[in-house]
Amino acid sequence: MQIDGRAYRTIWVDPDDGWSVRIIDQTRLPWALEIVRLTDAAQAAHAIRAMLVRGAPLIGATAAYGLCLGLRADPSDAALEATATLLAATRPTAVNLRWALDRMAARLRPVAPAARVAAAYREAARIADEDVAQNQAIGRHGLDLIARAARAAPGRAVNVLTHCNAGWLATVDWGTATAPIYVAQATGIPLHVWVDETRPRNQGASLTAYELGKAGIAHTVIADNAGGHLMQHGQVDLAIVGADRVTRAGDVANKIGTYLKALAAKDTGVPFFVAVPSSTIDWTIADGVADIPIENRAASEVAEITGRAADGTVRTVRVIPEGSTAANPAFDVTPARLVSGLITERGCCAATEAGLRALFPERL
Ligand code: MRU
């Protein structure tokens, strides 16, 4: 996507040296656009763990390139397994991490060590390119849902609510939840997006708002707790969120707070869609509440907040009293019964095993 007239992906191989990996440091947005150079697997692991990169598809792509960097240092069988283990341990919830590493390892194990590095870069590039194509397809399929809402609301903008950042910054390009929004904008459908701020790390306020602003899409940042009220008052036509892991039965793990939005949407009759590339579907499990590991992150993310002060400096301040403790479950699970439909690269389907089976017969 474009930032100030220049096209970016979120991850790319440095064209000058042909091997180091460049990423956008998302912890610095929206205050600064800083590009970071990754030169070894440990740096890639740190980038995922410290959330310089985040979002399920981008985590997967970064892990794939992290494996490439690890193999440059040592292409042996032992190093392949050890680097995959190192990267797999960085974050637990987004299944794209395991998916990408499994795919890389399966491709590379039969390759002789001398040929492994080149094969690894080729496979990582395929993963990145496929992510872009899948998200574009999600955009085309999701367009139908927004167009339907536009027909039901002639003469005004369609109001879409989204949570967290499932935009192009969470993927290699285009985004999952935002892809239909970008396609709808391109087709001339008037749109307005309600952007949940998404405490504690504020990916909505800092990243989704940044993206939509750069794309010229009308949007309003709201406190996380405002969504239900807006739905009750007819101010949300549909919600589209992303996912970090979807079970084969259609349960959806996504950024904390998604479940509450889905409950409010169900109560108010607002359609609630989840945009999900197949790399985010965990075909091995059915019950999301029981079987999806939920990451617990540092209490400091809840106890503190970061922003830009009037003098232009970016500062972190404490927002809870000294002595109070804070808990920080980073994801929740929205049961499939609350999901109006899944938007995949192969089309839209019910959030059920039968719905997914119809689109991905080879997987079930
Ligand atoms: O904690 P994050 O920023 O890695 O959270 C992941 C997400 O960005 C969201 O849960 C998102 O909606 C799914 S990724 C397309």
Coordinates of C-alpha atoms and ligand atoms in Angstrom, one line a residue:
M1 CA 0.0 0.0 0.0
Q2 CA 1.0 3.6 -0.3
I3 CA 2.6 5.8 2.4
D4 CA 2.9 9.4 1.2
G5 CA 3.0 8.3 -2.5
R6 CA 5.5 5.5 -2.1
A7 CA 4.4 1.8 -2.3
Y8 CA 5.4 -0.4 0.6
R9 CA 5.0 -4.0 1.7
T10 CA 5.5 -4.7 5.4
I11 CA 8.5 -7.0 4.7
W12 CA 10.9 -7.3 1.9
V13 CA 14.4 -8.5 1.0
D14 CA 16.9 -5.6 0.8
P15 CA 17.4 -5.1 -3.0
D16 CA 21.0 -3.8 -2.4
D17 CA 22.4 -6.9 -0.7
G18 CA 19.9 -9.4 -1.8
W19 CA 19.6 -11.2 1.6
S20 CA 18.9 -9.0 4.6
V21 CA 15.3 -8.5 5.5
R22 CA 13.6 -5.1 5.9
I23 CA 10.6 -4.5 8.0
I24 CA 8.6 -1.5 9.2
D25 CA 9.0 -1.0 13.0
Q26 CA 5.3 -0.9 14.0
T27 CA 6.1 0.1 17.6
R28 CA 7.2 3.5 16.2
L29 CA 4.0 4.1 14.2
P30 CA 2.2 6.5 13.8
W31 CA 4.8 8.8 15.1
A32 CA 7.7 7.7 12.9
L33 CA 8.1 5.5 9.8
E34 CA 11.3 3.6 10.7
I35 CA 12.6 0.7 8.6
V36 CA 14.6 -1.9 10.5
R37 CA 17.2 -4.3 8.9
L38 CA 17.1 -7.9 10.1
T39 CA 20.3 -9.9 9.6
D40 CA 19.9 -13.0 11.7
A41 CA 17.3 -15.3 13.1
A42 CA 17.5 -14.0 16.6
Q43 CA 16.7 -10.5 15.3
A44 CA 13.7 -11.9 13.4
A45 CA 12.5 -13.7 16.6
H46 CA 12.9 -10.5 18.6
A47 CA 11.0 -8.5 16.0
I48 CA 8.0 -10.9 16.3
R49 CA 8.2 -11.2 20.1
A50 CA 8.5 -7.4 20.7
M51 CA 5.9 -6.7 18.1
L52 CA 8.0 -4.7 15.7
V53 CA 6.0 -6.9 13.3
R54 CA 2.6 -8.2 14.3
G55 CA -0.6 -9.5 12.8
A56 CA -1.0 -13.2 12.1
P57 CA 0.0 -13.2 8.3
L58 CA 2.9 -10.9 8.8
I59 CA 4.2 -13.0 11.8
G60 CA 4.1 -16.0 9.5
A61 CA 6.0 -14.2 6.7
T62 CA 8.6 -12.9 9.2
A63 CA 9.2 -16.3 10.6
A64 CA 9.7 -17.6 7.1
Y65 CA 12.4 -15.0 6.4
G66 CA 13.8 -15.5 9.8
L67 CA 14.4 -19.1 8.9
C68 CA 16.2 -17.9 5.7
L69 CA 18.5 -15.8 7.8
G70 CA 19.2 -18.6 10.2
L71 CA 20.1 -21.0 7.3
R72 CA 22.5 -18.4 5.9
A73 CA 24.6 -18.8 9.1
D74 CA 24.2 -22.5 9.2
P75 CA 22.3 -24.6 6.6
S76 CA 22.7 -27.9 8.5
D77 CA 19.7 -30.2 9.4
A78 CA 20.3 -29.4 13.1
A79 CA 20.3 -25.6 12.5
L80 CA 17.1 -25.9 10.4
E81 CA 15.3 -27.6 13.3
A82 CA 16.8 -25.3 16.0
T83 CA 15.9 -22.1 14.2
A84 CA 12.4 -23.3 13.5
T85 CA 12.0 -24.0 17.2
L86 CA 13.4 -20.6 18.2
L87 CA 11.0 -18.8 15.9
A88 CA 8.0 -21.0 16.8
A89 CA 8.3 -20.0 20.5
T90 CA 8.0 -16.3 19.8
R91 CA 4.2 -15.9 20.0
P92 CA 1.5 -18.6 20.8
T93 CA -1.8 -17.6 19.4
A94 CA -1.5 -16.8 15.7
V95 CA -1.4 -20.1 13.9
N96 CA 0.2 -18.6 10.8
L97 CA 3.5 -18.8 12.7
R98 CA 3.4 -22.6 12.9
W99 CA 1.9 -22.8 9.4
A100 CA 4.7 -20.9 7.8
L101 CA 7.5 -22.7 9.7
D102 CA 5.9 -26.1 9.0
R103 CA 5.7 -25.2 5.3
M104 CA 9.3 -24.0 5.2
A105 CA 10.6 -27.0 7.0
A106 CA 8.7 -29.5 4.8
R107 CA 10.1 -27.8 1.7
L108 CA 13.7 -27.5 3.0
R109 CA 14.3 -30.9 4.8
P110 CA 14.7 -32.8 1.5
V111 CA 17.0 -30.1 0.1
A112 CA 20.8 -30.6 0.5
P113 CA 22.3 -28.1 2.9
A114 CA 24.3 -26.5 0.1
A115 CA 21.2 -25.6 -1.8
R116 CA 19.0 -24.7 1.2
V117 CA 19.5 -21.0 1.5
A118 CA 18.4 -20.3 -2.0
A119 CA 15.4 -22.6 -1.7
A120 CA 14.5 -21.0 1.6
Y121 CA 14.4 -17.5 0.1
R122 CA 12.3 -18.8 -2.8
E123 CA 9.8 -20.4 -0.5
A124 CA 9.6 -17.3 1.8
A125 CA 9.0 -15.1 -1.2
R126 CA 6.2 -17.5 -2.3
I127 CA 4.6 -17.2 1.2
A128 CA 4.7 -13.4 1.0
D129 CA 3.4 -13.2 -2.5
E130 CA 0.6 -15.7 -1.8
D131 CA -0.4 -13.7 1.2
V132 CA -0.8 -10.6 -1.0
A133 CA -2.9 -12.5 -3.5
Q134 CA -5.1 -14.1 -0.9
N135 CA -5.8 -10.7 0.8
Q136 CA -6.7 -9.2 -2.6
A137 CA -9.1 -12.1 -3.1
I138 CA -10.6 -11.5 0.4
G139 CA -11.1 -7.9 -0.7
R140 CA -13.0 -8.9 -3.8
H141 CA -15.2 -11.3 -2.0
G142 CA -15.8 -9.0 0.9
L143 CA -16.8 -6.2 -1.5
D144 CA -20.2 -8.0 -2.0
L145 CA -21.0 -7.6 1.7
I146 CA -20.2 -3.9 1.7
A147 CA -22.1 -3.4 -1.6
R148 CA -25.1 -5.1 0.0
A149 CA -24.9 -2.7 2.9
A150 CA -24.6 0.2 0.5
R151 CA -27.8 -0.8 -1.3
A152 CA -29.6 -1.0 2.0
A153 CA -28.4 2.5 3.0
P154 CA -28.8 4.6 -0.2
G155 CA -27.6 8.2 0.0
R156 CA -25.2 7.8 2.9
A157 CA -21.8 6.2 3.7
V158 CA -21.7 2.6 4.8
N159 CA -20.5 2.4 8.4
V160 CA -18.0 -0.4 9.0
L161 CA -16.7 -1.2 12.4
T162 CA -13.3 -2.9 12.8
H163 CA -11.2 -4.0 15.8
C164 CA -7.4 -4.0 16.3
N165 CA -5.4 -3.7 13.2
A166 CA -6.1 -6.3 10.5
G167 CA -5.0 -4.0 7.8
W168 CA -2.0 -4.1 5.5
L169 CA 0.3 -3.6 8.4
A170 CA -0.8 -7.0 9.8
T171 CA -0.2 -8.8 6.6
V172 CA 2.4 -8.5 3.8
D173 CA 0.0 -6.1 1.9
W174 CA -3.7 -5.2 1.6
G175 CA -4.8 -6.5 5.0
T176 CA -7.5 -9.0 5.8
A177 CA -10.4 -7.0 7.4
T178 CA -9.4 -3.9 5.5
A179 CA -9.0 -5.4 2.1
P180 CA -12.8 -5.3 1.4
I181 CA -12.8 -1.7 2.6
Y182 CA -10.0 -0.7 0.2
V183 CA -11.7 -2.5 -2.7
A184 CA -15.0 -0.8 -1.9
Q185 CA -13.4 2.5 -1.8
A186 CA -11.8 1.9 -5.2
T187 CA -15.2 1.1 -6.6
G188 CA -16.6 4.4 -5.4
I189 CA -18.8 3.1 -2.5
P190 CA -19.0 5.9 0.2
L191 CA -17.5 4.5 3.4
H192 CA -16.9 5.4 7.0
V193 CA -14.9 3.2 9.4
W194 CA -15.4 3.1 13.1
V195 CA -11.9 2.2 14.5
D196 CA -11.8 0.5 17.9
E197 CA -8.8 2.0 19.7
T198 CA -8.0 -1.6 20.9
R199 CA -6.4 -1.3 24.3
P200 CA -4.0 -2.2 25.6
R201 CA -1.6 -1.6 22.7
N202 CA -3.9 0.6 20.7
Q203 CA -3.3 -1.1 17.3
G204 CA -6.6 0.4 16.1
A205 CA -5.8 4.0 17.2
S206 CA -2.2 3.9 16.1
L207 CA -2.1 1.5 13.1
T208 CA -5.6 1.2 11.6
A209 CA -6.2 4.9 11.8
Y210 CA -2.8 5.6 10.3
E211 CA -3.5 3.2 7.4
L212 CA -6.9 4.5 6.7
G213 CA -5.7 8.1 6.9
K214 CA -2.9 7.4 4.4
A215 CA -5.5 5.8 2.1
G216 CA -7.9 8.8 2.4
I217 CA -10.7 6.7 3.9
A218 CA -13.1 8.5 6.3
H219 CA -12.7 7.0 9.8
T220 CA -13.3 7.8 13.5
V221 CA -11.4 6.3 16.4
I222 CA -13.7 5.2 19.2
A223 CA -13.1 3.9 22.7
D224 CA -13.3 0.1 22.7
N225 CA -16.5 0.3 24.8
A226 CA -18.4 2.5 22.4
G227 CA -19.2 -0.1 19.7
G228 CA -22.2 -1.6 21.4
H229 CA -23.8 1.8 21.8
L230 CA -23.2 2.7 18.2
M231 CA -24.7 -0.6 17.1
Q232 CA -27.8 0.0 19.2
H233 CA -28.3 3.3 17.5
G234 CA -28.1 2.0 13.9
Q235 CA -24.7 3.6 13.3
V236 CA -22.9 0.4 12.3
D237 CA -23.9 -1.4 9.1
L238 CA -21.5 -4.3 9.5
A239 CA -18.4 -5.3 11.4
I240 CA -15.4 -6.9 9.8
V241 CA -12.5 -8.1 11.9
G242 CA -9.4 -10.2 11.3
A243 CA -8.3 -13.4 13.0
D244 CA -5.2 -14.9 14.5
R245 CA -6.6 -18.5 14.4
V246 CA -9.9 -20.0 13.2
T247 CA -10.8 -23.5 14.1
R248 CA -12.3 -25.9 11.5
A249 CA -15.6 -25.4 13.2
G250 CA -15.4 -21.6 12.8
D251 CA -14.5 -20.4 16.2
V252 CA -12.4 -17.2 15.9
A253 CA -9.4 -16.2 18.1
N254 CA -8.7 -12.5 17.6
K255 CA -7.4 -9.5 19.5
I256 CA -8.9 -9.1 23.0
G257 CA -12.3 -7.4 22.9
T258 CA -13.5 -9.0 19.7
Y259 CA -15.8 -11.4 21.6
L260 CA -17.6 -8.5 23.2
K261 CA -18.2 -6.8 19.9
A262 CA -19.6 -10.0 18.5
L263 CA -22.0 -10.3 21.4
A264 CA -23.2 -6.7 20.9
A265 CA -23.5 -7.3 17.1
K266 CA -25.6 -10.4 17.7
D267 CA -27.9 -8.6 20.2
T268 CA -28.4 -5.7 17.8
G269 CA -28.6 -7.7 14.5
V270 CA -25.4 -6.2 13.0
P271 CA -23.7 -8.6 10.6
F272 CA -20.3 -9.6 12.1
F273 CA -17.8 -11.0 9.6
V274 CA -14.3 -12.3 10.0
A275 CA -11.8 -12.0 7.1
V276 CA -9.4 -14.9 7.2
P277 CA -6.9 -16.3 4.8
S278 CA -6.6 -20.1 4.8
S279 CA -3.2 -19.8 6.5
T280 CA -5.0 -18.7 9.6
I281 CA -7.3 -21.7 9.8
D282 CA -6.2 -24.4 12.2
W283 CA -7.7 -27.6 10.7
T284 CA -6.5 -29.6 13.7
I285 CA -8.9 -28.2 16.3
A286 CA -12.6 -27.5 16.5
D287 CA -13.2 -26.0 19.9
G288 CA -11.5 -22.6 20.1
V289 CA -12.3 -21.8 23.7
A290 CA -10.7 -25.1 24.9
D291 CA -7.9 -25.5 22.4
I292 CA -6.5 -22.1 21.2
P293 CA -3.6 -21.0 23.4
I294 CA -4.2 -17.4 24.5
E295 CA -1.1 -15.2 24.9
N296 CA -0.7 -13.4 28.2
R297 CA 1.4 -10.3 27.7
A298 CA 3.2 -8.0 30.1
A299 CA 1.1 -6.2 32.7
S300 CA 2.9 -3.0 31.7
E301 CA 1.0 -2.9 28.5
V302 CA -2.2 -2.3 30.6
A303 CA -0.6 -0.2 33.3
E304 CA 1.0 2.2 30.9
I305 CA 0.1 4.1 27.8
T306 CA 2.3 5.7 25.1
G307 CA 1.5 8.8 23.1
R308 CA 3.0 12.0 21.7
A309 CA 3.1 15.0 24.1
A310 CA 2.4 18.6 23.0
D311 CA 6.2 19.2 22.6
G312 CA 6.4 16.4 20.1
T313 CA 8.2 13.9 22.3
V314 CA 6.8 10.3 22.5
R315 CA 6.3 9.4 26.1
T316 CA 5.0 6.5 28.1
V317 CA 3.0 7.2 31.3
R318 CA 1.5 5.1 34.0
V319 CA -2.3 5.1 34.1
I320 CA -3.0 2.8 37.0
P321 CA -2.1 3.5 40.7
E322 CA 1.2 2.3 42.1
G323 CA 0.5 -1.0 43.8
S324 CA -2.4 -2.0 41.6
T325 CA -1.8 -5.1 39.5
A326 CA -2.9 -5.6 35.9
A327 CA -3.7 -8.6 33.8
N328 CA -3.2 -8.7 30.1
P329 CA -4.8 -11.6 28.1
A330 CA -4.1 -10.5 24.5
F331 CA -6.7 -12.5 22.6
D332 CA -10.2 -13.9 23.1
V333 CA -12.3 -16.5 21.3
T334 CA -15.5 -15.6 19.5
P335 CA -17.7 -18.7 19.2
A336 CA -18.7 -19.5 15.7
R337 CA -22.4 -19.0 16.6
L338 CA -21.7 -15.3 16.8
V339 CA -20.0 -15.0 13.4
S340 CA -22.2 -14.1 10.5
G341 CA -19.7 -15.4 8.0
L342 CA -16.0 -16.0 7.1
I343 CA -14.5 -14.1 4.2
T344 CA -11.7 -16.3 2.7
E345 CA -9.6 -16.1 -0.4
R346 CA -12.0 -18.7 -2.0
G347 CA -15.2 -16.8 -1.1
C348 CA -17.5 -16.3 1.9
C349 CA -18.9 -19.2 3.9
A350 CA -20.8 -19.9 7.1
A351 CA -18.6 -20.2 10.2
T352 CA -19.1 -23.9 10.4
E353 CA -17.2 -27.0 9.5
A354 CA -19.6 -27.6 6.6
G355 CA -19.1 -24.1 5.3
L356 CA -15.3 -24.4 5.4
R357 CA -15.4 -27.9 3.9
A358 CA -17.3 -26.6 0.9
L359 CA -14.6 -24.0 0.2
F360 CA -11.6 -26.2 1.2
P361 CA -12.6 -29.8 0.4
E362 CA -9.0 -30.9 0.3
R363 CA -8.4 -29.9 4.0
L364 CA -11.2 -31.8 5.8
Ligands
MRU1 O1 -1.3 -8.5 19.0 P1 -1.3 -8.4 17.5 O2 -1.2 -7.0 17.1 O3 -0.4 -9.3 16.9 O4 -2.8 -8.8 17.2 C1 -3.1 -9.5 16.1 C2 -3.9 -8.7 15.3 O5 -3.4 -7.8 14.6 C3 -5.3 -8.9 15.3 O6 -5.8 -9.8 16.2 C4 -5.9 -9.0 14.0 O7 -7.2 -8.6 14.0 C5 -5.6 -10.3 13.3 S1 -4.2 -10.4 12.3 C6 -4.9 -10.1 10.7

